[in-house]
Amino acid sequence: MNASGLSPEQLKLQARARELAAGPVAERAAEVDRTEQYPWDNVELLKDARLIGMTIPQQYGGQGKGWLDAVLAIEALSSACAVTGRIAVETNMGAISAVMAYGSEEQKKLAADMVLAGDKPAICITEPEAGSDAGGMTTRADKKGNRYVLNGRKHWITGGGVSRLHLIFAKVFDEQGNEEGIGGFLAIRDETKGLKITKREPTMGLRGIPEAVIDFEDMDVPPSSLVIPPRGLKKGFADLMNAYNSQRVGAATVALGIAEGAYQLALDWSEKRRQFGRPINEFQGLQWKLADMSIKLVAAQALVYNAARSGEGGFPDMLLAAQAKVFTSESAIQVVNEALQFFGARGYSRELPLERMARDVRMFTIGGGTAEVLRNVVAGALLKKKLPQTRDGWSKADGG
Ligand SMILES: Cc1cc2nc3c(=O)[nH]c(=O)nc-3n(C[C@H](O)[C@H](O)[C@H](O)COP(=O)(O)OP(=O)(O)OC[C@H]3O[C@@H](n4cnc5c(N)ncnc54)[C@H](O)[C@@H]3O)c2cc1C
C-alpha cells in the first residue's frame, strides 16, 4: 500500500490502462464518435492488455480481480474515450458479474469464454412502458413443456447489434399461467431464434456503442438458460439487481474518468492561453473554478473507490453505490461543462474533445438508474424503510 491506498499491483494496472488511454485509445476517440462504429480495434487492445474479464474468477480463465481493479482501468480509459471505458465496464461488471455469481457451471463457462473472447454482454431490463419502474415489465416467459417461450420488447439496450450474449429479464409464468416472478434468461444473438434487433437509437453521445430496441418473438429457450433456478425466481430480480450495484459503480467511474480528462485539458489550457497579457489561470475567477472542479473530482473519486471496496467478496453495497453514482454523475456534468467554458469558442468546436465529452457525460444521470430513482434508494436506506413509489404501494404503506 502507498499514500493513494493502492497496492503495487493496482498501481501497475493503473499505469497500463493510462498508457493505453493516452496512446491508441485517445487517438481513435474522435473517430469512434464521428463514425458511430463500435471500436472492435479497442476491444483487441483491451484483451491484449488483460483489461477485459478481469473480475472473472481464475478457474473460468479470468484474473479474479476485485471491483477496484476494474474501476482503475475504467477510470483511466474513460478519460480518453468513454465508449472504451463502457466496454471495460460491461466486460467486468453487470451481466457478466450476475452470471458469475448466480449462474450454473455451464452458464459461467459459456459467459466467461464469450467475454474473454471479446464479447460485451447486453443486459435487457428497460421497456418502452417500464423504465424506472422496471418491475412493471411486460416481457413474459411462458413455460411450455420443457421450454420457456419469451415475448416482449426491450429498448435502450447497450450493445444491441454488437453484443452476442444477452441477459434478458422477463416475468415468468408456469404452465397454468401463474406468475412466478421475474427471472433472467441467457440468449445468444444469431443463435437463439426469436431475438431480433429492430432499431438503433440515434443517441446524443456515447455514439460508438449502439443503443437498440430488441424484440423477442416466440424466443424459445431451455430451462438451462435461466440464470436463477425456478425455486429462486421470486427473489430472482432482487439477486440480479444486487449484481447491478457493480454496474452502477462502473457507470459512475466512466463519468468520473470523462470529467478528469476534461479537467486536465482545462488545467493545461489555462496555462497556455493568454488574454489581457497573462495566462488565463492568473484570473481568480478561473482559479476558483479549477479549485471547485478538483474538489468535486477528489470527492467523487473517494466515493467511487469506497463503493468499489465495499464489494470485496460480493457486490458493492447498494447505498454506497447509489450515493457514488448520484454524486459522481452530477458532479461530472458540472466539471465537464466548466472545462468546456475554459476554452471559450474553441470548447464549442468539434475539433476539440470537450463537446464530445459534454455529450457523453450527460448520460450518466439517466442510464443504470436515474439520479432521482437512486435518491429514492439512498433515502430508503437512510430511513430504513421501503419507499414504494406506486399508488398501491403508498396505500399499503399507509395501512390501506
Ligand atoms: C445510453 C443509455 C444506455 C442504457 N442502457 C441500458 C441497458 O443496457 N439495459 C437496460 O435495460 N436499460 C438501459 N438504459 C435504460 C435506462 O436504465 C432507463 O432509461 C432508466 O432506467 C430510466 O427509465 P426511462 O428512460 O424510462 O425514464 P422514466 O422512468 O420514464 O423516467 C422519467 C423521469 O421521471 C423520473 N422518475 C421516475 N420515477 C420516479 C420516482 N419514483 N421518483 C422521482 N423521479 C422519478 C426519472 O428520474 C426521469 O427523470 C439505458 C439508457 C441510456 C440513456
Short mmCIF file of C-alpha atoms and ligand atoms in Angstrom, two decimals:
data_model
loop_
_atom_site.label_atom_id
_atom_site.label_comp_id
_atom_site.label_asym_id
_atom_site.label_seq_id
_atom_site.Cartn_x
_atom_site.Cartn_y
_atom_site.Cartn_z
CA MET A 1 0.00 0.00 0.00
CA ASN A 2 1.05 3.62 -0.52
CA ALA A 3 -0.41 7.05 0.12
CA SER A 4 -3.08 6.52 -2.54
CA GLY A 5 -4.23 3.35 -0.78
CA LEU A 6 -3.50 1.36 -3.92
CA SER A 7 -1.32 -1.75 -3.87
CA PRO A 8 1.78 -2.01 -6.12
CA GLU A 9 -0.18 -4.35 -8.45
CA GLN A 10 -3.01 -1.83 -8.65
CA LEU A 11 -0.59 0.98 -9.47
CA LYS A 12 0.85 -1.17 -12.26
CA LEU A 13 -2.60 -1.93 -13.61
CA GLN A 14 -3.49 1.76 -13.48
CA ALA A 15 -0.27 2.67 -15.32
CA ARG A 16 -1.03 0.05 -18.02
CA ALA A 17 -4.53 1.42 -18.55
CA ARG A 18 -3.28 5.04 -18.56
CA GLU A 19 -0.69 4.24 -21.20
CA LEU A 20 -3.30 2.63 -23.43
CA ALA A 21 -5.69 5.54 -22.84
CA ALA A 22 -3.10 8.20 -23.68
CA GLY A 23 -1.99 6.31 -26.81
CA PRO A 24 -4.26 4.48 -29.26
CA VAL A 25 -7.50 4.94 -27.32
CA ALA A 26 -7.18 8.74 -27.27
CA GLU A 27 -6.14 8.77 -30.92
CA ARG A 28 -9.30 6.93 -32.03
CA ALA A 29 -11.84 8.55 -29.72
CA ALA A 30 -12.99 11.29 -32.11
CA GLU A 31 -13.29 8.82 -34.98
CA VAL A 32 -15.35 6.40 -32.89
CA ASP A 33 -17.73 9.27 -32.09
CA ARG A 34 -17.89 10.53 -35.69
CA THR A 35 -18.34 7.16 -37.38
CA GLU A 36 -20.58 5.74 -34.64
CA GLN A 37 -18.81 2.43 -35.18
CA TYR A 38 -18.20 0.03 -32.33
CA PRO A 39 -14.41 0.11 -31.70
CA TRP A 40 -13.50 -3.53 -32.25
CA ASP A 41 -9.83 -2.49 -32.53
CA ASN A 42 -10.01 -1.17 -28.99
CA VAL A 43 -11.58 -4.42 -27.81
CA GLU A 44 -8.48 -6.20 -29.11
CA LEU A 45 -6.26 -3.68 -27.28
CA LEU A 46 -8.19 -4.27 -24.05
CA LYS A 47 -7.89 -8.02 -24.49
CA ASP A 48 -4.13 -7.77 -25.08
CA ALA A 49 -3.73 -5.53 -22.02
CA ARG A 50 -5.83 -8.01 -19.97
CA LEU A 51 -8.37 -5.36 -19.05
CA ILE A 52 -11.34 -7.47 -20.15
CA GLY A 53 -12.85 -10.15 -17.92
CA MET A 54 -10.51 -9.17 -15.07
CA THR A 55 -13.16 -9.87 -12.43
CA ILE A 56 -13.92 -13.36 -13.79
CA PRO A 57 -12.56 -15.97 -11.34
CA GLN A 58 -9.34 -17.68 -12.38
CA GLN A 59 -10.96 -21.10 -12.67
CA TYR A 60 -13.00 -19.71 -15.57
CA GLY A 61 -9.99 -18.14 -17.29
CA GLY A 62 -10.19 -14.66 -15.72
CA GLN A 63 -7.89 -12.98 -13.21
CA GLY A 64 -10.15 -13.00 -10.15
CA LYS A 65 -9.57 -9.29 -9.61
CA GLY A 66 -11.73 -7.02 -7.46
CA TRP A 67 -14.09 -4.17 -8.36
CA LEU A 68 -11.49 -1.52 -7.51
CA ASP A 69 -9.08 -3.06 -10.04
CA ALA A 70 -11.76 -2.78 -12.71
CA VAL A 71 -12.52 0.79 -11.59
CA LEU A 72 -8.88 1.84 -12.01
CA ALA A 73 -8.83 0.59 -15.58
CA ILE A 74 -12.24 2.07 -16.46
CA GLU A 75 -11.34 5.47 -14.96
CA ALA A 76 -8.13 5.72 -17.00
CA LEU A 77 -9.73 4.57 -20.26
CA SER A 78 -12.76 6.85 -19.89
CA SER A 79 -10.59 9.94 -19.52
CA ALA A 80 -9.70 9.44 -23.19
CA CYS A 81 -12.71 7.58 -24.63
CA ALA A 82 -15.93 6.97 -22.71
CA VAL A 83 -17.06 4.31 -25.17
CA THR A 84 -13.96 2.24 -24.45
CA GLY A 85 -14.48 2.82 -20.73
CA ARG A 86 -18.02 1.49 -21.04
CA ILE A 87 -16.77 -1.61 -22.83
CA ALA A 88 -14.45 -2.20 -19.87
CA VAL A 89 -17.44 -1.77 -17.51
CA GLU A 90 -19.59 -4.29 -19.29
CA THR A 91 -16.87 -6.88 -19.70
CA ASN A 92 -16.06 -6.77 -15.98
CA MET A 93 -19.34 -5.82 -14.27
CA GLY A 94 -23.11 -6.01 -14.81
CA ALA A 95 -24.40 -9.02 -16.75
CA ILE A 96 -21.12 -10.93 -16.57
CA SER A 97 -20.89 -10.49 -12.81
CA ALA A 98 -24.53 -11.60 -12.38
CA VAL A 99 -23.85 -14.79 -14.32
CA MET A 100 -20.62 -15.44 -12.42
CA ALA A 101 -22.45 -15.01 -9.09
CA TYR A 102 -25.74 -16.78 -9.77
CA GLY A 103 -25.26 -18.91 -12.89
CA SER A 104 -24.81 -22.66 -13.25
CA GLU A 105 -21.36 -24.09 -14.05
CA GLU A 106 -22.37 -24.37 -17.69
CA GLN A 107 -23.59 -20.76 -17.83
CA LYS A 108 -20.46 -19.46 -16.11
CA LYS A 109 -18.20 -21.25 -18.59
CA LEU A 110 -20.23 -20.01 -21.54
CA ALA A 111 -20.31 -16.38 -20.35
CA ALA A 112 -16.64 -16.32 -19.29
CA ASP A 113 -15.48 -17.78 -22.62
CA MET A 114 -17.55 -15.30 -24.61
CA VAL A 115 -16.40 -12.27 -22.61
CA LEU A 116 -12.74 -13.29 -22.63
CA ALA A 117 -13.01 -13.66 -26.41
CA GLY A 118 -14.16 -10.02 -26.58
CA ASP A 119 -17.96 -10.12 -26.32
CA LYS A 120 -19.59 -7.31 -24.32
CA PRO A 121 -22.76 -8.86 -22.88
CA ALA A 122 -26.03 -6.93 -23.06
CA ILE A 123 -28.39 -6.58 -20.11
CA CYS A 124 -32.04 -6.26 -21.11
CA ILE A 125 -34.33 -4.76 -18.48
CA THR A 126 -35.86 -1.48 -19.75
CA GLU A 127 -39.04 -1.48 -21.81
CA PRO A 128 -40.96 1.31 -23.54
CA GLU A 129 -43.56 1.32 -20.74
CA ALA A 130 -41.31 0.16 -17.88
CA GLY A 131 -38.23 2.33 -17.25
CA SER A 132 -37.62 3.39 -13.66
CA ASP A 133 -40.50 1.08 -12.74
CA ALA A 134 -38.64 -1.97 -14.04
CA GLY A 135 -40.87 -4.29 -12.01
CA GLY A 136 -43.72 -3.24 -14.30
CA MET A 137 -42.13 -5.02 -17.27
CA THR A 138 -44.47 -6.94 -19.56
CA THR A 139 -41.97 -9.14 -21.40
CA ARG A 140 -43.06 -12.64 -20.43
CA ALA A 141 -41.55 -16.11 -20.38
CA ASP A 142 -44.18 -18.84 -20.55
CA LYS A 143 -43.27 -22.37 -19.52
CA LYS A 144 -44.33 -24.71 -22.31
CA GLY A 145 -43.35 -28.32 -21.70
CA ASN A 146 -39.60 -28.39 -21.28
CA ARG A 147 -39.07 -24.89 -22.74
CA TYR A 148 -39.65 -21.22 -21.97
CA VAL A 149 -41.10 -19.02 -24.67
CA LEU A 150 -40.32 -15.30 -24.41
CA ASN A 151 -42.32 -12.47 -25.95
CA GLY A 152 -41.92 -8.73 -25.49
CA ARG A 153 -39.87 -5.64 -26.32
CA LYS A 154 -36.86 -4.03 -24.62
CA HIS A 155 -35.35 -0.70 -25.58
CA TRP A 156 -32.17 1.29 -24.89
CA ILE A 157 -30.19 -1.90 -24.71
CA THR A 158 -26.50 -1.05 -24.76
CA GLY A 159 -24.66 -3.11 -27.32
CA GLY A 160 -27.78 -4.31 -29.15
CA GLY A 161 -26.48 -5.49 -32.52
CA VAL A 162 -22.86 -5.93 -31.43
CA SER A 163 -23.29 -7.95 -28.23
CA ARG A 164 -23.82 -11.67 -28.60
CA LEU A 165 -24.60 -12.76 -25.06
CA HIS A 166 -27.83 -11.27 -23.66
CA LEU A 167 -29.19 -11.43 -20.13
CA ILE A 168 -32.92 -10.84 -20.53
CA PHE A 169 -35.34 -10.12 -17.72
CA ALA A 170 -38.91 -11.33 -18.08
CA LYS A 171 -41.92 -12.18 -15.96
CA VAL A 172 -42.09 -15.95 -15.71
CA PHE A 173 -45.37 -17.87 -15.87
CA ASP A 174 -45.90 -21.58 -15.17
CA GLU A 175 -47.90 -23.88 -17.48
CA GLN A 176 -51.14 -22.87 -15.77
CA GLY A 177 -50.40 -19.20 -16.42
CA ASN A 178 -49.50 -18.39 -12.78
CA GLU A 179 -46.87 -15.69 -12.41
CA GLU A 180 -43.73 -16.86 -10.63
CA GLY A 181 -41.80 -13.57 -10.50
CA ILE A 182 -39.06 -12.03 -12.61
CA GLY A 183 -36.25 -14.17 -13.95
CA GLY A 184 -33.15 -13.61 -16.07
CA PHE A 185 -32.54 -15.72 -19.18
CA LEU A 186 -29.43 -16.09 -21.29
CA ALA A 187 -29.69 -15.94 -25.06
CA ILE A 188 -27.18 -15.54 -27.85
CA ARG A 189 -27.81 -13.24 -30.79
CA ASP A 190 -27.76 -15.07 -34.14
CA GLU A 191 -28.07 -18.43 -32.33
CA THR A 192 -31.24 -18.07 -30.30
CA LYS A 193 -34.17 -17.78 -32.69
CA GLY A 194 -36.67 -15.02 -32.00
CA LEU A 195 -34.19 -12.41 -30.69
CA LYS A 196 -34.37 -9.51 -33.11
CA ILE A 197 -32.58 -6.16 -33.11
CA THR A 198 -35.22 -3.87 -34.59
CA LYS A 199 -33.92 -0.30 -34.20
CA ARG A 200 -30.81 1.65 -33.31
CA GLU A 201 -31.49 4.74 -31.19
CA PRO A 202 -29.93 7.98 -32.50
CA THR A 203 -28.10 8.98 -29.33
CA MET A 204 -26.72 12.32 -28.16
CA GLY A 205 -23.37 10.89 -27.10
CA LEU A 206 -21.51 7.64 -26.43
CA ARG A 207 -22.10 7.04 -30.11
CA GLY A 208 -19.64 4.22 -30.60
CA ILE A 209 -21.89 1.76 -28.78
CA PRO A 210 -25.31 1.09 -30.25
CA GLU A 211 -28.40 1.51 -28.08
CA ALA A 212 -31.06 -0.72 -29.53
CA VAL A 213 -34.64 -1.88 -29.45
CA ILE A 214 -34.81 -5.66 -29.16
CA ASP A 215 -37.92 -7.69 -29.85
CA PHE A 216 -38.48 -11.19 -28.55
CA GLU A 217 -40.86 -13.06 -30.77
CA ASP A 218 -41.59 -16.57 -29.51
CA MET A 219 -37.99 -16.79 -28.41
CA ASP A 220 -37.72 -20.39 -27.32
CA VAL A 221 -35.08 -21.32 -24.71
CA PRO A 222 -34.46 -24.35 -22.48
CA PRO A 223 -34.77 -24.07 -18.66
CA SER A 224 -30.96 -24.32 -18.53
CA SER A 225 -30.85 -20.75 -19.87
CA LEU A 226 -32.43 -19.41 -16.66
CA VAL A 227 -29.70 -17.73 -14.64
CA ILE A 228 -31.53 -18.44 -11.39
CA PRO A 229 -33.32 -21.78 -10.91
CA PRO A 230 -37.14 -21.56 -10.72
CA ARG A 231 -37.27 -22.00 -6.93
CA GLY A 232 -35.32 -18.77 -6.64
CA LEU A 233 -37.42 -16.80 -9.09
CA LYS A 234 -39.36 -14.78 -6.55
CA LYS A 235 -36.15 -13.28 -5.30
CA GLY A 236 -34.50 -13.59 -8.68
CA PHE A 237 -34.92 -9.94 -9.54
CA ALA A 238 -33.52 -8.80 -6.19
CA ASP A 239 -30.44 -11.03 -6.65
CA LEU A 240 -29.84 -9.80 -10.13
CA MET A 241 -30.36 -6.18 -9.07
CA ASN A 242 -27.74 -6.79 -6.38
CA ALA A 243 -25.30 -7.65 -9.16
CA TYR A 244 -26.30 -4.38 -10.83
CA ASN A 245 -24.63 -2.46 -7.98
CA SER A 246 -21.32 -3.30 -9.62
CA GLN A 247 -22.55 -1.84 -12.93
CA ARG A 248 -23.61 1.35 -11.09
CA VAL A 249 -20.12 1.78 -9.68
CA GLY A 250 -18.81 1.17 -13.20
CA ALA A 251 -21.10 3.82 -14.70
CA ALA A 252 -20.04 6.31 -12.02
CA THR A 253 -16.42 5.52 -12.88
CA VAL A 254 -16.92 6.33 -16.57
CA ALA A 255 -18.44 9.71 -15.62
CA LEU A 256 -15.50 10.32 -13.27
CA GLY A 257 -12.97 9.44 -15.97
CA ILE A 258 -14.59 11.73 -18.55
CA ALA A 259 -14.59 14.62 -16.05
CA GLU A 260 -10.98 14.01 -15.05
CA GLY A 261 -9.99 14.06 -18.73
CA ALA A 262 -11.86 17.32 -19.31
CA TYR A 263 -10.41 18.91 -16.15
CA GLN A 264 -6.86 18.07 -17.21
CA LEU A 265 -7.44 19.67 -20.62
CA ALA A 266 -8.79 22.83 -18.94
CA LEU A 267 -5.90 22.94 -16.47
CA ASP A 268 -3.31 22.69 -19.26
CA TRP A 269 -5.12 25.21 -21.46
CA SER A 270 -5.43 27.70 -18.61
CA GLU A 271 -1.61 27.95 -18.55
CA LYS A 272 -1.21 28.20 -22.34
CA ARG A 273 -4.00 30.61 -23.20
CA ARG A 274 -3.15 34.27 -22.66
CA GLN A 275 -5.57 37.15 -22.55
CA PHE A 276 -5.02 40.67 -21.20
CA GLY A 277 -1.28 39.91 -21.34
CA ARG A 278 -1.31 37.00 -18.89
CA PRO A 279 -2.22 33.31 -18.71
CA ILE A 280 -5.93 32.98 -18.05
CA ASN A 281 -5.21 30.95 -14.89
CA GLU A 282 -3.99 34.18 -13.28
CA PHE A 283 -7.60 35.36 -13.08
CA GLN A 284 -9.04 34.48 -9.72
CA GLY A 285 -12.43 33.71 -11.29
CA LEU A 286 -10.86 30.81 -13.17
CA GLN A 287 -8.63 29.75 -10.25
CA TRP A 288 -11.73 29.23 -8.13
CA LYS A 289 -13.38 27.27 -10.91
CA LEU A 290 -10.32 24.98 -11.05
CA ALA A 291 -10.41 24.63 -7.27
CA ASP A 292 -14.12 23.69 -7.28
CA MET A 293 -13.62 21.24 -10.15
CA SER A 294 -10.75 19.49 -8.35
CA ILE A 295 -12.73 19.30 -5.09
CA LYS A 296 -15.64 17.64 -6.89
CA LEU A 297 -13.33 15.17 -8.61
CA VAL A 298 -11.47 14.20 -5.44
CA ALA A 299 -14.76 13.71 -3.56
CA ALA A 300 -16.29 11.71 -6.42
CA GLN A 301 -13.22 9.51 -6.70
CA ALA A 302 -13.31 8.79 -2.96
CA LEU A 303 -16.99 7.79 -3.16
CA VAL A 304 -16.40 5.57 -6.18
CA TYR A 305 -13.34 3.83 -4.73
CA ASN A 306 -15.11 3.38 -1.40
CA ALA A 307 -18.18 1.84 -3.08
CA ALA A 308 -15.92 -0.46 -5.12
CA ARG A 309 -14.02 -1.55 -1.99
CA SER A 310 -17.30 -2.31 -0.21
CA GLY A 311 -17.90 -5.12 -2.70
CA GLU A 312 -14.92 -7.29 -1.81
CA GLY A 313 -16.05 -10.92 -1.85
CA GLY A 314 -19.52 -9.95 -3.08
CA PHE A 315 -21.21 -6.98 -4.71
CA PRO A 316 -20.78 -3.30 -3.82
CA ASP A 317 -23.05 -2.00 -1.08
CA MET A 318 -26.32 -0.69 -2.53
CA LEU A 319 -26.29 2.58 -0.54
CA LEU A 320 -22.63 3.37 -1.27
CA ALA A 321 -23.07 2.54 -4.96
CA ALA A 322 -26.17 4.75 -5.25
CA GLN A 323 -24.51 7.65 -3.39
CA ALA A 324 -21.42 7.35 -5.58
CA LYS A 325 -23.42 7.28 -8.80
CA VAL A 326 -25.63 10.27 -7.93
CA PHE A 327 -22.78 12.49 -6.76
CA THR A 328 -20.31 11.49 -9.45
CA SER A 329 -22.69 11.70 -12.40
CA GLU A 330 -23.98 15.14 -11.39
CA SER A 331 -20.52 16.50 -10.49
CA ALA A 332 -19.03 15.15 -13.71
CA ILE A 333 -21.58 17.02 -15.82
CA GLN A 334 -20.72 20.24 -13.96
CA VAL A 335 -16.96 19.71 -14.27
CA VAL A 336 -17.08 18.95 -18.00
CA ASN A 337 -19.32 21.96 -18.59
CA GLU A 338 -16.87 24.23 -16.74
CA ALA A 339 -13.90 22.70 -18.56
CA LEU A 340 -15.53 23.50 -21.90
CA GLN A 341 -16.01 27.10 -20.73
CA PHE A 342 -12.24 27.45 -20.23
CA PHE A 343 -11.75 27.07 -23.98
CA GLY A 344 -14.12 29.83 -24.99
CA ALA A 345 -15.24 29.36 -28.62
CA ARG A 346 -12.75 26.51 -29.10
CA GLY A 347 -14.64 24.49 -26.49
CA TYR A 348 -17.70 24.61 -28.71
CA SER A 349 -15.80 23.24 -31.73
CA ARG A 350 -15.93 19.65 -32.83
CA GLU A 351 -12.18 19.85 -33.40
CA LEU A 352 -11.60 19.56 -29.65
CA PRO A 353 -12.87 16.70 -27.46
CA LEU A 354 -14.77 18.94 -24.99
CA GLU A 355 -18.06 18.97 -26.89
CA ARG A 356 -17.94 15.16 -27.22
CA MET A 357 -17.19 14.83 -23.53
CA ALA A 358 -20.13 17.13 -22.71
CA ARG A 359 -22.46 14.94 -24.79
CA ASP A 360 -21.02 11.68 -23.43
CA VAL A 361 -21.12 12.64 -19.76
CA ARG A 362 -24.75 13.76 -19.90
CA MET A 363 -25.92 10.15 -19.97
CA PHE A 364 -24.79 9.16 -16.51
CA THR A 365 -27.63 10.72 -14.50
CA ILE A 366 -30.01 8.62 -16.63
CA GLY A 367 -28.79 5.13 -17.56
CA GLY A 368 -28.35 2.48 -14.87
CA GLY A 369 -30.92 4.13 -12.58
CA THR A 370 -31.68 7.83 -12.80
CA ALA A 371 -30.33 10.28 -10.22
CA GLU A 372 -33.91 10.71 -8.91
CA VAL A 373 -34.56 6.99 -8.51
CA LEU A 374 -31.15 6.48 -6.88
CA ARG A 375 -32.01 9.26 -4.41
CA ASN A 376 -35.06 7.12 -3.53
CA VAL A 377 -32.65 4.22 -2.93
CA VAL A 378 -30.47 6.40 -0.70
CA ALA A 379 -33.46 7.76 1.23
CA GLY A 380 -34.90 4.27 1.69
CA ALA A 381 -31.61 3.04 3.14
CA LEU A 382 -31.23 6.07 5.43
CA LEU A 383 -34.78 5.84 6.72
CA LYS A 384 -34.60 2.02 6.88
CA LYS A 385 -37.97 1.97 5.12
CA LYS A 386 -39.26 0.58 1.90
CA LEU A 387 -40.38 3.59 -0.06
CA PRO A 388 -42.79 2.16 -2.62
CA GLN A 389 -43.42 4.58 -5.47
CA THR A 390 -46.62 3.04 -6.82
CA ARG A 391 -50.05 4.28 -5.74
CA ASP A 392 -50.82 0.77 -4.43
CA GLY A 393 -47.54 0.76 -2.57
CA TRP A 394 -48.33 4.07 -0.85
CA SER A 395 -51.77 2.95 0.25
CA LYS A 396 -50.28 -0.27 1.66
CA ALA A 397 -47.58 1.71 3.49
CA ASP A 398 -50.35 3.84 4.95
CA GLY A 399 -52.04 0.69 6.17
CA GLY A 400 -54.71 0.94 3.47
C1 LIG B 1 -27.35 5.46 -23.05
C2 LIG B 1 -28.29 4.59 -22.25
C3 LIG B 1 -27.98 3.26 -22.08
C4 LIG B 1 -28.87 2.39 -21.44
N1 LIG B 1 -28.57 1.06 -21.37
C5 LIG B 1 -29.48 0.21 -20.88
C6 LIG B 1 -29.25 -1.21 -20.94
O1 LIG B 1 -28.19 -1.67 -21.40
N2 LIG B 1 -30.20 -2.04 -20.49
C7 LIG B 1 -31.37 -1.58 -19.97
O2 LIG B 1 -32.19 -2.40 -19.58
N3 LIG B 1 -31.64 -0.24 -19.91
C8 LIG B 1 -30.72 0.66 -20.35
N4 LIG B 1 -30.97 2.01 -20.34
C9 LIG B 1 -32.26 2.48 -19.86
C10 LIG B 1 -32.18 3.17 -18.51
O3 LIG B 1 -31.91 2.25 -17.49
C11 LIG B 1 -33.52 3.92 -18.32
O4 LIG B 1 -33.50 4.97 -19.25
C12 LIG B 1 -33.70 4.44 -16.92
O5 LIG B 1 -33.91 3.38 -16.02
C13 LIG B 1 -34.90 5.41 -16.83
O6 LIG B 1 -36.02 4.89 -17.45
P1 LIG B 1 -36.81 5.80 -18.52
O7 LIG B 1 -35.86 6.27 -19.53
O8 LIG B 1 -37.98 5.01 -19.00
O9 LIG B 1 -37.32 7.06 -17.71
P2 LIG B 1 -38.66 7.16 -16.83
O10 LIG B 1 -38.72 6.02 -15.88
O11 LIG B 1 -39.82 7.37 -17.74
O12 LIG B 1 -38.40 8.48 -16.01
C14 LIG B 1 -38.71 9.80 -16.50
C15 LIG B 1 -38.29 10.80 -15.44
O13 LIG B 1 -39.08 10.60 -14.24
C16 LIG B 1 -38.23 10.39 -13.13
N5 LIG B 1 -38.84 9.43 -12.20
C17 LIG B 1 -39.41 8.23 -12.50
N6 LIG B 1 -39.83 7.63 -11.38
C18 LIG B 1 -39.52 8.45 -10.35
C19 LIG B 1 -39.71 8.40 -8.94
N7 LIG B 1 -40.28 7.35 -8.34
N8 LIG B 1 -39.28 9.44 -8.18
C20 LIG B 1 -38.68 10.52 -8.77
N9 LIG B 1 -38.48 10.64 -10.10
C21 LIG B 1 -38.90 9.61 -10.87
C22 LIG B 1 -36.93 9.84 -13.72
O14 LIG B 1 -35.84 10.03 -12.85
C23 LIG B 1 -36.82 10.64 -15.02
O15 LIG B 1 -36.26 11.89 -14.75
C24 LIG B 1 -30.08 2.91 -20.92
C25 LIG B 1 -30.37 4.28 -21.05
C26 LIG B 1 -29.48 5.11 -21.70
C27 LIG B 1 -29.82 6.57 -21.85
#
